[in-house]
PDB file of N, CA and C in Angstrom:
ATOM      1  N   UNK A   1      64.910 131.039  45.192  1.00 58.00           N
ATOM      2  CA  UNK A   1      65.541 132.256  44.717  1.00 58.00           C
ATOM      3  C   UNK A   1      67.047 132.061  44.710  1.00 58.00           C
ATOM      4  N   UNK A   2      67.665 132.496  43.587  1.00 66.00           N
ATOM      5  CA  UNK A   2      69.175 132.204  43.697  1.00 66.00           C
ATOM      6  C   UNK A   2      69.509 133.479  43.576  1.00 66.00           C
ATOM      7  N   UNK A   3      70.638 133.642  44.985  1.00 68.00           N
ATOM      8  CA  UNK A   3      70.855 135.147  45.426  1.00 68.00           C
ATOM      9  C   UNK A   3      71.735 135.698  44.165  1.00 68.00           C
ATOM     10  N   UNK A   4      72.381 134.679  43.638  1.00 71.00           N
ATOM     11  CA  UNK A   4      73.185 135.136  42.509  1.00 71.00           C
ATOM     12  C   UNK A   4      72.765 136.519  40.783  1.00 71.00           C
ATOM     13  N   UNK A   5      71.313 136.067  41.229  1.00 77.00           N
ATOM     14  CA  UNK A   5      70.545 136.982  40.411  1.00 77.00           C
ATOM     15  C   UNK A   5      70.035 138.303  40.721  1.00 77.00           C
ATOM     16  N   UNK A   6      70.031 138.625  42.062  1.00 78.00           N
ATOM     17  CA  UNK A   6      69.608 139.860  42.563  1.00 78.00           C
ATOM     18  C   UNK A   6      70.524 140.993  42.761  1.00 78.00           C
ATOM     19  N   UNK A   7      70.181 142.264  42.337  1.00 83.00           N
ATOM     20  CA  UNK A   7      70.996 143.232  42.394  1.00 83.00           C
ATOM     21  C   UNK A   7      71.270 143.383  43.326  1.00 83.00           C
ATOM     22  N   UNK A   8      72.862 143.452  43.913  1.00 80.00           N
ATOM     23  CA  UNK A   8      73.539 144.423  44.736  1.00 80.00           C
ATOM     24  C   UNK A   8      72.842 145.057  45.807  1.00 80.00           C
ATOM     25  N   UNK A   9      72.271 146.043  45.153  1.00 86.00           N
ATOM     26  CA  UNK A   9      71.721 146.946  45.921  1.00 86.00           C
ATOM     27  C   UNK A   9      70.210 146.631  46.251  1.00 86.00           C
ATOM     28  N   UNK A  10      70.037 145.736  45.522  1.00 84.00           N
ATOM     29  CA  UNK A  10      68.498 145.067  45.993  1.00 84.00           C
ATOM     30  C   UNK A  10      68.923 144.140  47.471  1.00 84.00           C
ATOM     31  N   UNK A  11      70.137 143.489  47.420  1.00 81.00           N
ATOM     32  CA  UNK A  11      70.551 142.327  48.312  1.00 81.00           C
ATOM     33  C   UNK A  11      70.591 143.299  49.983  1.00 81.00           C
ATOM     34  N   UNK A  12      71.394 144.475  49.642  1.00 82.00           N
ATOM     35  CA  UNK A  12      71.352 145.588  50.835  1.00 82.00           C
ATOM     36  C   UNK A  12      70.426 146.055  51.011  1.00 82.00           C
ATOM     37  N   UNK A  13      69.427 146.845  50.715  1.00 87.00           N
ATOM     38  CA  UNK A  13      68.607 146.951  50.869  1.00 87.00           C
ATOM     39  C   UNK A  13      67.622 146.529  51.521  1.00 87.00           C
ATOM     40  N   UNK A  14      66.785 145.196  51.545  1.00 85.00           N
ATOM     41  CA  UNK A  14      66.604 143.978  51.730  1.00 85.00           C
ATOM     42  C   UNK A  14      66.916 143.999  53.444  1.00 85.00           C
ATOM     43  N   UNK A  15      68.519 143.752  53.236  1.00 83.00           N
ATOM     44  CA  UNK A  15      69.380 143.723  54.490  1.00 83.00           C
ATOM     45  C   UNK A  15      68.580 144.680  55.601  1.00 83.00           C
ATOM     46  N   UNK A  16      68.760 145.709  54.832  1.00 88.00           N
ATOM     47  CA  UNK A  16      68.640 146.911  55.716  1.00 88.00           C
ATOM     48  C   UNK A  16      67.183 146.888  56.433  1.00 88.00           C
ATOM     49  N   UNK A  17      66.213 146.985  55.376  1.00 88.00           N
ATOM     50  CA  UNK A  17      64.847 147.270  55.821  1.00 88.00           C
ATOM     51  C   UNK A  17      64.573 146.058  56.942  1.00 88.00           C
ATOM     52  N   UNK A  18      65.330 144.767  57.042  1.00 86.00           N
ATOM     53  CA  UNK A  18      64.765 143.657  57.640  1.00 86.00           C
ATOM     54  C   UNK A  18      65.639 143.903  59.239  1.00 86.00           C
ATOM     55  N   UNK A  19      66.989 144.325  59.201  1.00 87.00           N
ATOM     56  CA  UNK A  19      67.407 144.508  60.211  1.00 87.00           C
ATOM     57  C   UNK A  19      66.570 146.107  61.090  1.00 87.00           C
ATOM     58  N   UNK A  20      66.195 147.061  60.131  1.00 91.00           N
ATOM     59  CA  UNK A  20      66.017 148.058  60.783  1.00 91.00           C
ATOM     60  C   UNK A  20      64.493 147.842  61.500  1.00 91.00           C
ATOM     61  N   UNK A  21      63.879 146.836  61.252  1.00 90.00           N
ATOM     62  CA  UNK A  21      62.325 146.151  61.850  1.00 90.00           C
ATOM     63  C   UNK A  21      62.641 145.566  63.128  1.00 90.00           C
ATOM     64  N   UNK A  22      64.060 144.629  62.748  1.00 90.00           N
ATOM     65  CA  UNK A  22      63.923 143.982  63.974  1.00 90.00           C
ATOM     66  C   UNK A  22      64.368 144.746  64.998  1.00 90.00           C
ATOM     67  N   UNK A  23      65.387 145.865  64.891  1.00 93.00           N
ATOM     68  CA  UNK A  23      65.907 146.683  65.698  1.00 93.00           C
ATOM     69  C   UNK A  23      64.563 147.383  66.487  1.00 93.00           C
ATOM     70  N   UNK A  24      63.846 147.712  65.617  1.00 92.00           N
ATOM     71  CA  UNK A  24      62.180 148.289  66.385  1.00 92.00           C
ATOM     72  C   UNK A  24      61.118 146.968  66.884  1.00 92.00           C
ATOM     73  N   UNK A  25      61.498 146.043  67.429  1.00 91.00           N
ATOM     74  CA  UNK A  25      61.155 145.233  68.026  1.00 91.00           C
ATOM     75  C   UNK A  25      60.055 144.058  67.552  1.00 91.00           C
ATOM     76  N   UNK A  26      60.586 144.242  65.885  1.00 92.00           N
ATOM     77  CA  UNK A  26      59.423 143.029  65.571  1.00 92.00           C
ATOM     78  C   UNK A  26      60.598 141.943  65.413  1.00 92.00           C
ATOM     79  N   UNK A  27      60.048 140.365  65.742  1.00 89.00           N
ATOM     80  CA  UNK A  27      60.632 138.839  65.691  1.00 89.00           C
ATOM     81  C   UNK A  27      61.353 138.764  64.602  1.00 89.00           C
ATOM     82  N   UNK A  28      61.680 138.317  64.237  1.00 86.00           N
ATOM     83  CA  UNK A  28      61.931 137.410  62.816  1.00 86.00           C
ATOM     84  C   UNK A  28      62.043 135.947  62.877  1.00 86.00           C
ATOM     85  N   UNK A  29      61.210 135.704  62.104  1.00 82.00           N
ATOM     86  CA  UNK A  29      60.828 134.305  61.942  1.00 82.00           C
ATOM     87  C   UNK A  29      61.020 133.403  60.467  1.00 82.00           C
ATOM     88  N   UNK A  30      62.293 134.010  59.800  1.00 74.00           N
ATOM     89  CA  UNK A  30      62.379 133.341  58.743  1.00 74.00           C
ATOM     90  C   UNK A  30      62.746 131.939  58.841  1.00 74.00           C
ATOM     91  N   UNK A  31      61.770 131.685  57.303  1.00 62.00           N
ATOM     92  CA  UNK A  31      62.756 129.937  57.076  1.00 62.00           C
ATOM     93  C   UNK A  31      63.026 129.787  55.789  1.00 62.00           C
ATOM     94  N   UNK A  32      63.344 130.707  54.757  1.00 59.00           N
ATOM     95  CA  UNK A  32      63.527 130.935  53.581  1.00 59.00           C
ATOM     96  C   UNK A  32      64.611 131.380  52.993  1.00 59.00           C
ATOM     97  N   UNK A  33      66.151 130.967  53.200  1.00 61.00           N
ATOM     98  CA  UNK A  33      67.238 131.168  53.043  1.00 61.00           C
ATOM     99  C   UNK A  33      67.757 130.920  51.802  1.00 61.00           C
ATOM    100  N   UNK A  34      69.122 131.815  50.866  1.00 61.00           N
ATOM    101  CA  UNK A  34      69.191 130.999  49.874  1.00 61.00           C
ATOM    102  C   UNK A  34      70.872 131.897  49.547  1.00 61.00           C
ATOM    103  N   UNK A  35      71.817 131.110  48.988  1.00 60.00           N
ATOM    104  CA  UNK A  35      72.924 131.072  49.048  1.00 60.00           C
ATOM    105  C   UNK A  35      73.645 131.624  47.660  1.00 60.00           C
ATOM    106  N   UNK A  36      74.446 132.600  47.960  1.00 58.00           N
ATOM    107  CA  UNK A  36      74.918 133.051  46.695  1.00 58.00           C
ATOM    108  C   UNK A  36      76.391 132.447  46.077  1.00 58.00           C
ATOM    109  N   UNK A  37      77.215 132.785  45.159  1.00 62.00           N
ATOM    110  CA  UNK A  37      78.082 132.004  44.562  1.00 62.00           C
ATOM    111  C   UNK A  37      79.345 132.531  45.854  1.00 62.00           C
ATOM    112  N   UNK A  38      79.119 133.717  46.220  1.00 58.00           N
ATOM    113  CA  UNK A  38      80.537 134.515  46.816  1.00 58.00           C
ATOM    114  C   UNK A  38      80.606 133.627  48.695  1.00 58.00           C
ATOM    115  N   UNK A  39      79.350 132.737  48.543  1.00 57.00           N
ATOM    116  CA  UNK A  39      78.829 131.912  50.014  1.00 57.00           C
ATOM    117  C   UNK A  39      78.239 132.919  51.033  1.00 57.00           C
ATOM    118  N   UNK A  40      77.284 133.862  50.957  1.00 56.00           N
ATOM    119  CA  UNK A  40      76.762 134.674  51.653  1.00 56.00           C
ATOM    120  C   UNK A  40      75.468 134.418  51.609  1.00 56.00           C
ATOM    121  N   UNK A  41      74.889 133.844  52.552  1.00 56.00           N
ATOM    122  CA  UNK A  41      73.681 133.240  52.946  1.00 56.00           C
ATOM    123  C   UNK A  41      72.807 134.089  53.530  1.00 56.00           C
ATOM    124  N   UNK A  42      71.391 134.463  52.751  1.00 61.00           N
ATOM    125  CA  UNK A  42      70.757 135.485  53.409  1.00 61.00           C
ATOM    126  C   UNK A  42      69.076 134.891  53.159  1.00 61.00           C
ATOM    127  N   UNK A  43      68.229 135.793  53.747  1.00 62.00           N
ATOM    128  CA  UNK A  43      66.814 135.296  53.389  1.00 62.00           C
ATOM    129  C   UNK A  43      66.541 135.767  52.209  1.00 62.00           C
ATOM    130  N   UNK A  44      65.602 135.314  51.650  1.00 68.00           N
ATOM    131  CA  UNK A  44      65.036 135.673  50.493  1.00 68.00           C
ATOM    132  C   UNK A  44      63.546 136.057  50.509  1.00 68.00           C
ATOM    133  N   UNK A  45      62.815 135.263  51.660  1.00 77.00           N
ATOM    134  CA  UNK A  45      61.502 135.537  52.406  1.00 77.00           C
ATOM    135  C   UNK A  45      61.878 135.470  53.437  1.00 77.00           C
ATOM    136  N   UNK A  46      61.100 136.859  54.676  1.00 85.00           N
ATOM    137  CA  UNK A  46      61.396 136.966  55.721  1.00 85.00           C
ATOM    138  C   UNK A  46      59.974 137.371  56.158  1.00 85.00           C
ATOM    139  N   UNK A  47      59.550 136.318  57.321  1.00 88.00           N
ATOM    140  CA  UNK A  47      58.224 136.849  58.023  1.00 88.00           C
ATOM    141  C   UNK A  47      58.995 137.505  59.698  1.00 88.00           C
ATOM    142  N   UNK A  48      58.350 138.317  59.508  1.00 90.00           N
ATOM    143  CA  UNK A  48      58.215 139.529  60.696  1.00 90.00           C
ATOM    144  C   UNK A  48      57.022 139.470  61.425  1.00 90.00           C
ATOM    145  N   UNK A  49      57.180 139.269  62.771  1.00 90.00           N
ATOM    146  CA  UNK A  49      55.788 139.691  63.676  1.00 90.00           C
ATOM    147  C   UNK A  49      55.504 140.712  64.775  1.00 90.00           C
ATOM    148  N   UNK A  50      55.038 141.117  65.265  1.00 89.00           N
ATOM    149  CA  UNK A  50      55.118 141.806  66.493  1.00 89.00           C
ATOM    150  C   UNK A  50      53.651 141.637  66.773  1.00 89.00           C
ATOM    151  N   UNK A  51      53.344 141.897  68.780  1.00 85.00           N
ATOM    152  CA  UNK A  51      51.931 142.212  69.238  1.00 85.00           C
ATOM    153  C   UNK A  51      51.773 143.491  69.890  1.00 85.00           C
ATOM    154  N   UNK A  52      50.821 143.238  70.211  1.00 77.00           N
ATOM    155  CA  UNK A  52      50.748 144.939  70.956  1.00 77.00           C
ATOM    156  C   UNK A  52      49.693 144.334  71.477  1.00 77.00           C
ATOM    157  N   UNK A  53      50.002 143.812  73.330  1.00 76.00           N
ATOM    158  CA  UNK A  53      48.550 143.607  73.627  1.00 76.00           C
ATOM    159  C   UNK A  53      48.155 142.087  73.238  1.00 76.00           C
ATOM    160  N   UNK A  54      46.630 141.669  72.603  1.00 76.00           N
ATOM    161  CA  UNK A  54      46.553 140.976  72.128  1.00 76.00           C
ATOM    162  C   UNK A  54      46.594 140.617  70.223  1.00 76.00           C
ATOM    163  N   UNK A  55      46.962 142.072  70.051  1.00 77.00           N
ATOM    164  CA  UNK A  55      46.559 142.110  68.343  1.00 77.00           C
ATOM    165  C   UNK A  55      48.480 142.220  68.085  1.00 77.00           C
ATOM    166  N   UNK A  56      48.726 141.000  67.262  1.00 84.00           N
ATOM    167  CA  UNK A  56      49.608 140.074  66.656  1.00 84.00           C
ATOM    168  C   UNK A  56      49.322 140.424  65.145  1.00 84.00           C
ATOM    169  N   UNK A  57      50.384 141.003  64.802  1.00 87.00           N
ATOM    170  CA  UNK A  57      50.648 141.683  63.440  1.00 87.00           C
ATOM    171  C   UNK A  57      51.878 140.349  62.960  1.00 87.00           C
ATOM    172  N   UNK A  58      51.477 140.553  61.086  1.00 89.00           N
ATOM    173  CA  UNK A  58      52.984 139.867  60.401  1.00 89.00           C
ATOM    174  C   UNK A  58      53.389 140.729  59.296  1.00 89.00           C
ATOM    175  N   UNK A  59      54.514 140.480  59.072  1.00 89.00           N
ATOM    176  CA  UNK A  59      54.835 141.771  58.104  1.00 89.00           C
ATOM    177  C   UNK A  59      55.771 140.189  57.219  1.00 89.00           C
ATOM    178  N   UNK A  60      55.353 139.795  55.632  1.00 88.00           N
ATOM    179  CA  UNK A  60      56.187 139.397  54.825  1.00 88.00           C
ATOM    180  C   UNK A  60      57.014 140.200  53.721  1.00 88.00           C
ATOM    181  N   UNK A  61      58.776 139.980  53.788  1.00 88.00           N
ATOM    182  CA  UNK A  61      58.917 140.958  52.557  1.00 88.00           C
ATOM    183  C   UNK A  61      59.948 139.676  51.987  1.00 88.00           C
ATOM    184  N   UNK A  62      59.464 139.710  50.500  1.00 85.00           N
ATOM    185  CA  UNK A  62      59.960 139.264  49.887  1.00 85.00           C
ATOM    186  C   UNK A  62      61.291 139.922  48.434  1.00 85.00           C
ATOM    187  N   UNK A  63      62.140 139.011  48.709  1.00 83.00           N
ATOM    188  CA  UNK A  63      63.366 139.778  47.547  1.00 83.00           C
ATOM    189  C   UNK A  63      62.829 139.213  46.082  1.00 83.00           C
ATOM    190  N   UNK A  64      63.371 140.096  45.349  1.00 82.00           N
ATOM    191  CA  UNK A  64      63.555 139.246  43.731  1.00 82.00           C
ATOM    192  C   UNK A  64      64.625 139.694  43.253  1.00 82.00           C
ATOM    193  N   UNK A  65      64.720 139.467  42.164  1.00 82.00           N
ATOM    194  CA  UNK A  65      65.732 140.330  41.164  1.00 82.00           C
ATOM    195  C   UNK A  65      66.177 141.484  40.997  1.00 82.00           C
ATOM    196  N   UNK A  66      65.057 142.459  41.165  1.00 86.00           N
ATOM    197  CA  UNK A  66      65.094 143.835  41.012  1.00 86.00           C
ATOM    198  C   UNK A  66      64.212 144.596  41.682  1.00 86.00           C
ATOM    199  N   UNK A  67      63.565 143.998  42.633  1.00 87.00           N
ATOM    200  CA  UNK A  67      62.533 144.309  43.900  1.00 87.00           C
ATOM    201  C   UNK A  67      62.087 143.864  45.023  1.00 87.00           C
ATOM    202  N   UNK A  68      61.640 144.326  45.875  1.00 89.00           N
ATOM    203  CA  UNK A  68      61.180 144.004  46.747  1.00 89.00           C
ATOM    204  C   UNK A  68      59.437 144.277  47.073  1.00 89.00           C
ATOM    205  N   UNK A  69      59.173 143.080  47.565  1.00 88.00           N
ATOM    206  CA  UNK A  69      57.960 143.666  47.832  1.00 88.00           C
ATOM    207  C   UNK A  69      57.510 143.038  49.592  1.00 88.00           C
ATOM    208  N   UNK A  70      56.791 144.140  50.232  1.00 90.00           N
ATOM    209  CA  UNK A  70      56.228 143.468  51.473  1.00 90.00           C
ATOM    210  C   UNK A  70      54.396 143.182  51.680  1.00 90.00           C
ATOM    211  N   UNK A  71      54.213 142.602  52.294  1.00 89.00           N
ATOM    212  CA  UNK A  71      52.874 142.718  52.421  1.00 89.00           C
ATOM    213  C   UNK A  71      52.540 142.678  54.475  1.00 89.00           C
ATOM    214  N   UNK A  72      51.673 142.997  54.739  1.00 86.00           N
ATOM    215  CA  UNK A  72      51.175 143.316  55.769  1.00 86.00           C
ATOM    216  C   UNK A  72      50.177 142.524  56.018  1.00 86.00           C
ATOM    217  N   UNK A  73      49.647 141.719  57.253  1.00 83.00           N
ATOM    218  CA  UNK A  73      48.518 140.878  57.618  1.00 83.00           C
ATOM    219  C   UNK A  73      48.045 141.226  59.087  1.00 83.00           C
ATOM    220  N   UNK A  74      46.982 140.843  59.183  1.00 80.00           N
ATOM    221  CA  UNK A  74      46.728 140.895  60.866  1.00 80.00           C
ATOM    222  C   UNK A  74      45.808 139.461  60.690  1.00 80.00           C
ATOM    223  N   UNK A  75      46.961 138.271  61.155  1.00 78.00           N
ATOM    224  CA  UNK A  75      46.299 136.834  61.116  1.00 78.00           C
ATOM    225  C   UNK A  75      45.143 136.969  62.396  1.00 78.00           C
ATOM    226  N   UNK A  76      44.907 137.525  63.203  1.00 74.00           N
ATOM    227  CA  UNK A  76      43.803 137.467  64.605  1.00 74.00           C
ATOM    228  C   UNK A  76      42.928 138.618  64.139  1.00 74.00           C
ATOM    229  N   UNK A  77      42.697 139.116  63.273  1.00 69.00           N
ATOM    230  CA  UNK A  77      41.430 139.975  63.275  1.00 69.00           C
ATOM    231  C   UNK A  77      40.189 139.428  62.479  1.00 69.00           C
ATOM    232  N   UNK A  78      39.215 139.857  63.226  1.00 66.00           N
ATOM    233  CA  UNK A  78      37.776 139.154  62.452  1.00 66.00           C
ATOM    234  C   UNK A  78      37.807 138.800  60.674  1.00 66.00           C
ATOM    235  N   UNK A  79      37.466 137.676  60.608  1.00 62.00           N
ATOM    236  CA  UNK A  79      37.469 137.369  59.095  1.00 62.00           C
ATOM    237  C   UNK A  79      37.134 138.877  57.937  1.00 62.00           C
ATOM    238  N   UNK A  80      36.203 140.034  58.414  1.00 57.00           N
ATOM    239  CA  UNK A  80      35.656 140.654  57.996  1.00 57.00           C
ATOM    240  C   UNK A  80      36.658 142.108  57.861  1.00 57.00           C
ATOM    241  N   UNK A  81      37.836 141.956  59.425  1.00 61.00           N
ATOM    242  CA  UNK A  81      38.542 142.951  59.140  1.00 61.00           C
ATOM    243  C   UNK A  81      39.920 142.546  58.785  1.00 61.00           C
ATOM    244  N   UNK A  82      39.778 141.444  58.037  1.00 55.00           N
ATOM    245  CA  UNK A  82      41.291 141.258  57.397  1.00 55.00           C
ATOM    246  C   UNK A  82      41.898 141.665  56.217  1.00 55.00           C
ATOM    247  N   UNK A  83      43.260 142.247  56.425  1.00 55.00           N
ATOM    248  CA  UNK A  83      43.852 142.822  55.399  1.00 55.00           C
ATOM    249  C   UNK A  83      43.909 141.575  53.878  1.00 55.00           C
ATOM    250  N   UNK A  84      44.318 140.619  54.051  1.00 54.00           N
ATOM    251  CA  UNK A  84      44.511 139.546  53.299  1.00 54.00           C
ATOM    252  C   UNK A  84      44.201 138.183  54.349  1.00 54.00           C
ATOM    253  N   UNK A  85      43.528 137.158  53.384  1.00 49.00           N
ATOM    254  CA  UNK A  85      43.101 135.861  54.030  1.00 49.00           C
ATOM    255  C   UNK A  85      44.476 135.102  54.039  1.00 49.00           C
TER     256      UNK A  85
END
Protein backbone atom coordinates (compact mmCIF):
# COMPACT_ATOMS: atom_id res chain seq x y z
CA UNK A 1 0.00 0.00 0.00
CA UNK A 2 1.50 3.37 -0.80
CA UNK A 3 0.34 5.77 1.91
CA UNK A 4 0.66 8.41 -0.72
CA UNK A 5 -2.73 7.33 -2.19
CA UNK A 6 -4.98 7.32 0.77
CA UNK A 7 -7.17 10.05 1.83
CA UNK A 8 -6.29 12.32 4.56
CA UNK A 9 -8.93 11.59 6.44
CA UNK A 10 -8.89 7.93 5.71
CA UNK A 11 -4.98 8.05 7.05
CA UNK A 12 -6.61 9.67 10.57
CA UNK A 13 -9.05 7.85 10.94
CA UNK A 14 -7.30 4.62 10.63
CA UNK A 15 -4.99 6.38 13.27
CA UNK A 16 -7.66 6.87 15.48
CA UNK A 17 -9.74 3.69 15.51
CA UNK A 18 -6.27 1.66 15.98
CA UNK A 19 -5.00 3.83 18.82
CA UNK A 20 -8.46 4.04 20.50
CA UNK A 21 -8.35 -0.24 20.67
CA UNK A 22 -5.19 -0.22 22.00
CA UNK A 23 -6.00 2.34 24.64
CA UNK A 24 -8.94 -0.36 25.65
CA UNK A 25 -6.43 -2.93 26.10
CA UNK A 26 -6.11 -4.91 22.96
CA UNK A 27 -2.01 -5.70 21.70
CA UNK A 28 -0.99 -4.60 18.57
CA UNK A 29 0.82 -6.75 16.64
CA UNK A 30 1.48 -5.16 13.38
CA UNK A 31 4.03 -5.97 10.68
CA UNK A 32 2.60 -4.15 7.77
CA UNK A 33 4.03 -0.69 7.53
CA UNK A 34 4.23 1.60 4.59
CA UNK A 35 5.73 5.07 4.02
CA UNK A 36 4.38 8.16 2.58
CA UNK A 37 6.18 10.91 0.37
CA UNK A 38 5.89 13.70 3.47
CA UNK A 39 8.13 10.41 5.50
CA UNK A 40 5.30 9.47 7.88
CA UNK A 41 5.37 5.89 8.45
CA UNK A 42 2.23 4.21 9.51
CA UNK A 43 0.49 0.68 9.24
CA UNK A 44 -1.48 -0.13 6.56
CA UNK A 45 -2.53 -3.67 8.14
CA UNK A 46 -2.85 -3.82 11.74
CA UNK A 47 -3.63 -7.12 13.70
CA UNK A 48 -5.13 -6.50 17.13
CA UNK A 49 -5.60 -9.16 19.86
CA UNK A 50 -6.90 -9.40 23.20
CA UNK A 51 -8.00 -12.58 25.76
CA UNK A 52 -10.36 -12.77 28.24
CA UNK A 53 -9.56 -15.82 30.19
CA UNK A 54 -8.75 -18.42 27.79
CA UNK A 55 -10.74 -17.14 24.62
CA UNK A 56 -8.05 -15.02 22.49
CA UNK A 57 -9.79 -12.75 20.07
CA UNK A 58 -8.00 -10.88 16.71
CA UNK A 59 -9.33 -7.95 15.30
CA UNK A 60 -7.62 -7.14 11.47
CA UNK A 61 -8.24 -3.60 10.01
CA UNK A 62 -7.07 -2.88 6.97
CA UNK A 63 -6.52 0.80 5.12
CA UNK A 64 -7.04 1.51 1.36
CA UNK A 65 -7.62 4.42 -0.57
CA UNK A 66 -10.88 5.42 0.45
CA UNK A 67 -11.70 2.80 3.20
CA UNK A 68 -11.31 0.90 5.70
CA UNK A 69 -12.27 -2.29 6.45
CA UNK A 70 -11.92 -4.64 9.72
CA UNK A 71 -12.64 -8.10 10.19
CA UNK A 72 -13.02 -10.01 13.45
CA UNK A 73 -11.75 -13.78 14.23
CA UNK A 74 -11.73 -16.00 17.20
CA UNK A 75 -8.48 -18.20 16.03
CA UNK A 76 -9.24 -20.83 19.40
CA UNK A 77 -12.83 -21.54 18.89
CA UNK A 78 -14.13 -24.93 17.66
CA UNK A 79 -13.72 -25.29 13.88
CA UNK A 80 -17.63 -25.22 13.89
CA UNK A 81 -17.84 -21.93 15.88
CA UNK A 82 -15.60 -19.90 13.80
CA UNK A 83 -16.23 -16.57 12.58
CA UNK A 84 -13.77 -16.99 9.53
CA UNK A 85 -11.17 -19.99 8.89
Amino acid sequence: MDLNTVLPEIRSGYSEIVQSMVARGWTDETGVRGESEDGVTGPVITTLTKANDNVRVRLRIDMYTDWIVASLTFPDAPRGCRVAD
